[in-house]
């Protein structure tokens, strides 16, 4: 089957596209128009009742949740993380779930605070999230430095793809908010991951299809996608 990736530029679908490209898996894309809030349409909610991007249509039905899709792809096709019988599997799972359950939701709250709290508390929420995210990235940086098999092996794992995207977004979103809390240089092991990923052929696909620029992870700029909108 050719997978169908429902995506919007520079959204979490970016991570799934990178994984598909890295493994050379057949897929086609279906743009979700965020300007018209297509993700809230009945047709899209039939695929993902939460109205979030991405969705990956598979032989086993539509999948959503970035971490779940990445784990399914890794287990189904190999090469994106340790196999279930590997001695590195436990470490792989704990860091995948740390990224997907701790860092990613915190960033979502940073970007869309009005979904979670009253307007007069947004500034305080973002200040607290900045501290939380810095600590989480520090923790992940230490893990990457201490576990090169998972974070700097011969072939990138989904941990690296996921982390690089979250670091990218931390540097540039939300456009109207002060982002001085974040500097990639504070996380040297993660910075090396970003630089390494940018040397791979998969990055050319992301640059063309999602308009991510020359250095999408190490020196990110706002996207200029050929179609669709990131926000």
Tab-separated table of C-alpha atoms in Angstrom:
chain	number	residue	atom	x	y	z
A	1	UNK	CA	0.000	0.000	0.000
A	2	UNK	CA	1.055	3.571	-0.642
A	3	UNK	CA	0.590	5.435	2.624
A	4	UNK	CA	-1.446	8.637	2.653
A	5	UNK	CA	-0.070	11.388	4.885
A	6	UNK	CA	-2.529	14.114	5.800
A	7	UNK	CA	-0.283	17.065	6.467
A	8	UNK	CA	0.138	20.797	6.852
A	9	UNK	CA	3.506	22.472	6.273
A	10	UNK	CA	5.767	22.649	9.329
A	11	UNK	CA	3.288	20.806	11.503
A	12	UNK	CA	3.875	17.502	13.292
A	13	UNK	CA	3.307	15.795	9.953
A	14	UNK	CA	6.796	17.066	9.089
A	15	UNK	CA	8.241	14.398	11.408
A	16	UNK	CA	6.224	11.633	9.771
A	17	UNK	CA	7.207	12.790	6.290
A	18	UNK	CA	10.869	12.764	7.346
A	19	UNK	CA	10.537	9.188	8.659
A	20	UNK	CA	8.818	8.002	5.470
A	21	UNK	CA	11.483	9.645	3.333
A	22	UNK	CA	14.314	8.296	5.455
A	23	UNK	CA	13.081	4.724	4.955
A	24	UNK	CA	12.156	5.255	1.313
A	25	UNK	CA	8.553	4.207	1.905
A	26	UNK	CA	5.877	4.850	-0.728
A	27	UNK	CA	3.429	7.571	0.249
A	28	UNK	CA	1.412	10.424	-1.099
A	29	UNK	CA	0.286	13.537	0.688
A	30	UNK	CA	-3.077	15.149	1.260
A	31	UNK	CA	-2.925	18.803	2.310
A	32	UNK	CA	-5.005	19.815	5.322
A	33	UNK	CA	-5.839	23.493	4.811
A	34	UNK	CA	-5.335	25.113	8.194
A	35	UNK	CA	-6.464	28.528	6.940
A	36	UNK	CA	-9.966	27.132	6.438
A	37	UNK	CA	-9.654	24.930	9.549
A	38	UNK	CA	-10.080	21.824	7.449
A	39	UNK	CA	-8.747	19.773	10.362
A	40	UNK	CA	-12.071	20.460	12.114
A	41	UNK	CA	-14.191	19.260	9.194
A	42	UNK	CA	-16.354	16.144	9.551
A	43	UNK	CA	-14.329	14.399	6.848
A	44	UNK	CA	-11.042	14.933	8.647
A	45	UNK	CA	-12.511	14.142	12.067
A	46	UNK	CA	-13.615	10.811	10.653
A	47	UNK	CA	-9.889	10.064	10.390
A	48	UNK	CA	-8.829	11.789	13.615
A	49	UNK	CA	-11.680	12.715	15.972
A	50	UNK	CA	-9.331	15.078	17.825
A	51	UNK	CA	-8.943	17.309	14.776
A	52	UNK	CA	-5.149	17.333	14.972
A	53	UNK	CA	-2.463	16.878	12.328
A	54	UNK	CA	-1.102	14.419	11.193
A	55	UNK	CA	-3.020	11.374	10.110
A	56	UNK	CA	-1.328	8.495	8.319
A	57	UNK	CA	-3.602	6.135	6.421
A	58	UNK	CA	-2.211	2.595	6.657
A	59	UNK	CA	-3.381	-0.941	5.781
A	60	UNK	CA	-4.489	-1.201	9.406
A	61	UNK	CA	-6.574	1.963	9.225
A	62	UNK	CA	-5.894	5.650	9.871
A	63	UNK	CA	-3.373	6.419	12.582
A	64	UNK	CA	-2.949	9.604	14.580
A	65	UNK	CA	-0.679	10.791	17.413
A	66	UNK	CA	2.853	11.497	16.232
A	67	UNK	CA	4.577	9.171	18.689
A	68	UNK	CA	2.245	6.279	17.872
A	69	UNK	CA	2.768	6.664	14.124
A	70	UNK	CA	6.551	6.808	14.529
A	71	UNK	CA	6.604	3.722	16.729
A	72	UNK	CA	4.354	1.831	14.307
A	73	UNK	CA	6.560	2.747	11.351
A	74	UNK	CA	9.703	1.742	13.258
A	75	UNK	CA	8.243	-1.627	14.203
A	76	UNK	CA	6.655	-2.274	10.804
A	77	UNK	CA	9.602	-1.343	8.613
A	78	UNK	CA	12.650	-1.353	10.900
A	79	UNK	CA	15.571	0.998	10.617
A	80	UNK	CA	13.991	3.843	12.587
A	81	UNK	CA	14.680	2.487	16.048
A	82	UNK	CA	15.670	-0.680	17.919
A	83	UNK	CA	13.645	-3.812	17.216
A	84	UNK	CA	11.364	-5.100	19.995
A	85	UNK	CA	13.890	-7.798	20.967
A	86	UNK	CA	16.823	-5.352	21.140
A	87	UNK	CA	18.519	-4.606	24.463
A	88	UNK	CA	18.200	-0.900	23.542
A	89	UNK	CA	14.423	-1.117	23.211
A	90	UNK	CA	13.589	0.049	26.736
A	91	UNK	CA	15.743	3.166	26.407
A	92	UNK	CA	14.260	3.881	22.998
A	93	UNK	CA	10.694	3.681	24.307
A	94	UNK	CA	11.257	5.819	27.376
A	95	UNK	CA	12.827	8.647	25.374
A	96	UNK	CA	10.235	8.423	22.597
A	97	UNK	CA	7.463	8.763	25.139
A	98	UNK	CA	9.318	11.512	26.995
A	99	UNK	CA	9.494	13.507	23.761
A	100	UNK	CA	5.890	12.808	22.748
A	101	UNK	CA	4.220	12.996	26.184
A	102	UNK	CA	6.278	15.683	27.931
A	103	UNK	CA	8.048	18.008	25.503
A	104	UNK	CA	5.573	18.052	22.622
A	105	UNK	CA	2.483	18.833	24.772
A	106	UNK	CA	4.377	21.583	26.606
A	107	UNK	CA	5.242	23.206	23.295
A	108	UNK	CA	1.631	22.948	22.177
A	109	UNK	CA	0.604	24.822	25.314
A	110	UNK	CA	3.281	27.440	24.615
A	111	UNK	CA	1.995	27.948	21.078
A	112	UNK	CA	-1.744	27.809	21.811
A	113	UNK	CA	-2.150	28.959	25.432
A	114	UNK	CA	-5.670	30.294	24.886
A	115	UNK	CA	-6.832	26.698	24.460
A	116	UNK	CA	-5.757	25.957	28.034
A	117	UNK	CA	-6.028	29.090	30.169
A	118	UNK	CA	-7.695	32.508	30.447
A	119	UNK	CA	-6.028	35.366	28.577
A	120	UNK	CA	-4.906	37.206	31.711
A	121	UNK	CA	-2.823	34.181	32.774
A	122	UNK	CA	-1.112	33.489	29.452
A	123	UNK	CA	2.088	35.397	30.220
A	124	UNK	CA	2.599	33.515	33.477
A	125	UNK	CA	1.857	30.193	31.792
A	126	UNK	CA	4.409	30.820	29.069
A	127	UNK	CA	7.052	31.875	31.577
A	128	UNK	CA	6.547	28.651	33.496
A	129	UNK	CA	6.571	26.588	30.323
A	130	UNK	CA	9.851	28.184	29.236
A	131	UNK	CA	11.483	26.920	32.424
A	132	UNK	CA	9.904	23.489	32.029
A	133	UNK	CA	10.944	23.179	28.401
A	134	UNK	CA	14.497	24.271	29.115
A	135	UNK	CA	14.793	21.587	31.769
A	136	UNK	CA	13.252	18.977	29.463
A	137	UNK	CA	15.602	19.828	26.605
A	138	UNK	CA	18.527	19.739	29.029
A	139	UNK	CA	17.455	16.272	30.151
A	140	UNK	CA	17.123	15.118	26.555
A	141	UNK	CA	20.484	16.656	25.656
A	142	UNK	CA	22.157	14.702	28.443
A	143	UNK	CA	20.469	11.518	27.227
A	144	UNK	CA	21.652	12.154	23.666
A	145	UNK	CA	25.211	12.781	24.832
A	146	UNK	CA	25.234	9.615	26.922
A	147	UNK	CA	23.564	7.263	24.452
A	148	UNK	CA	25.114	7.687	20.998
A	149	UNK	CA	23.672	4.379	19.787
A	150	UNK	CA	20.166	5.838	20.008
A	151	UNK	CA	20.914	9.441	19.104
A	152	UNK	CA	23.976	9.295	16.858
A	153	UNK	CA	24.064	5.845	15.307
A	154	UNK	CA	24.810	4.920	11.724
A	155	UNK	CA	21.230	5.736	10.721
A	156	UNK	CA	19.009	8.308	12.462
A	157	UNK	CA	16.192	7.084	14.663
A	158	UNK	CA	12.775	8.658	15.050
A	159	UNK	CA	14.063	10.147	18.310
A	160	UNK	CA	16.376	12.400	16.316
A	161	UNK	CA	13.716	13.377	13.793
A	162	UNK	CA	11.205	14.186	16.528
A	163	UNK	CA	13.672	16.132	18.674
A	164	UNK	CA	14.937	18.204	15.742
A	165	UNK	CA	11.428	19.306	14.800
A	166	UNK	CA	10.611	20.345	18.370
A	167	UNK	CA	13.845	22.314	18.581
A	168	UNK	CA	13.012	24.009	15.280
A	169	UNK	CA	9.607	25.101	16.491
A	170	UNK	CA	10.982	26.341	19.798
A	171	UNK	CA	13.237	28.752	17.917
A	172	UNK	CA	10.586	30.344	15.698
A	173	UNK	CA	7.098	29.916	17.187
A	174	UNK	CA	4.914	31.623	18.202
A	175	UNK	CA	5.839	34.595	16.055
A	176	UNK	CA	4.495	37.210	18.461
A	177	UNK	CA	6.092	35.824	21.621
A	178	UNK	CA	9.543	36.512	23.059
A	179	UNK	CA	11.713	33.473	22.378
A	180	UNK	CA	14.848	34.551	24.226
A	181	UNK	CA	14.347	31.609	26.569
A	182	UNK	CA	15.531	29.284	23.801
A	183	UNK	CA	18.983	28.836	22.292
A	184	UNK	CA	19.982	25.663	20.482
A	185	UNK	CA	23.574	26.229	21.635
A	186	UNK	CA	22.436	25.415	25.183
A	187	UNK	CA	21.956	21.806	24.097
A	188	UNK	CA	25.173	20.786	22.304
A	189	UNK	CA	24.325	17.109	21.762
A	190	UNK	CA	20.946	18.033	20.290
A	191	UNK	CA	22.609	20.701	18.178
A	192	UNK	CA	24.892	18.046	16.695
A	193	UNK	CA	21.825	15.985	15.824
A	194	UNK	CA	20.292	18.953	14.009
A	195	UNK	CA	23.472	19.575	12.051
A	196	UNK	CA	23.807	15.898	11.135
A	197	UNK	CA	20.230	15.639	9.900
A	198	UNK	CA	20.793	18.606	7.621
A	199	UNK	CA	23.447	16.638	5.727
A	200	UNK	CA	20.975	13.901	4.719
A	201	UNK	CA	19.168	13.722	1.349
A	202	UNK	CA	15.816	13.666	3.174
A	203	UNK	CA	16.272	17.334	4.037
A	204	UNK	CA	16.047	18.363	0.384
A	205	UNK	CA	12.534	16.912	0.271
A	206	UNK	CA	11.524	18.911	3.358
A	207	UNK	CA	13.017	22.080	1.916
A	208	UNK	CA	11.041	21.699	-1.301
A	209	UNK	CA	7.705	20.386	-0.038
A	210	UNK	CA	7.453	22.379	3.193
A	211	UNK	CA	9.594	25.412	2.419
A	212	UNK	CA	11.881	24.935	5.399
A	213	UNK	CA	14.935	26.802	4.126
A	214	UNK	CA	18.622	25.947	3.996
A	215	UNK	CA	19.178	25.038	7.659
A	216	UNK	CA	15.740	23.971	8.920
A	217	UNK	CA	16.922	22.692	12.299
A	218	UNK	CA	20.186	24.429	13.174
A	219	UNK	CA	19.135	27.906	11.975
A	220	UNK	CA	15.406	27.740	11.309
A	221	UNK	CA	13.396	30.405	9.525
A	222	UNK	CA	9.658	30.747	9.023
A	223	UNK	CA	8.516	28.318	6.322
A	224	UNK	CA	7.595	29.374	2.801
A	225	UNK	CA	5.662	26.327	1.591
A	226	UNK	CA	4.595	26.092	-2.047
A	227	UNK	CA	1.029	25.309	-0.926
A	228	UNK	CA	-0.808	25.413	2.371
A	229	UNK	CA	-0.110	27.233	5.606
A	230	UNK	CA	1.840	26.300	8.700
A	231	UNK	CA	-0.620	28.115	10.969
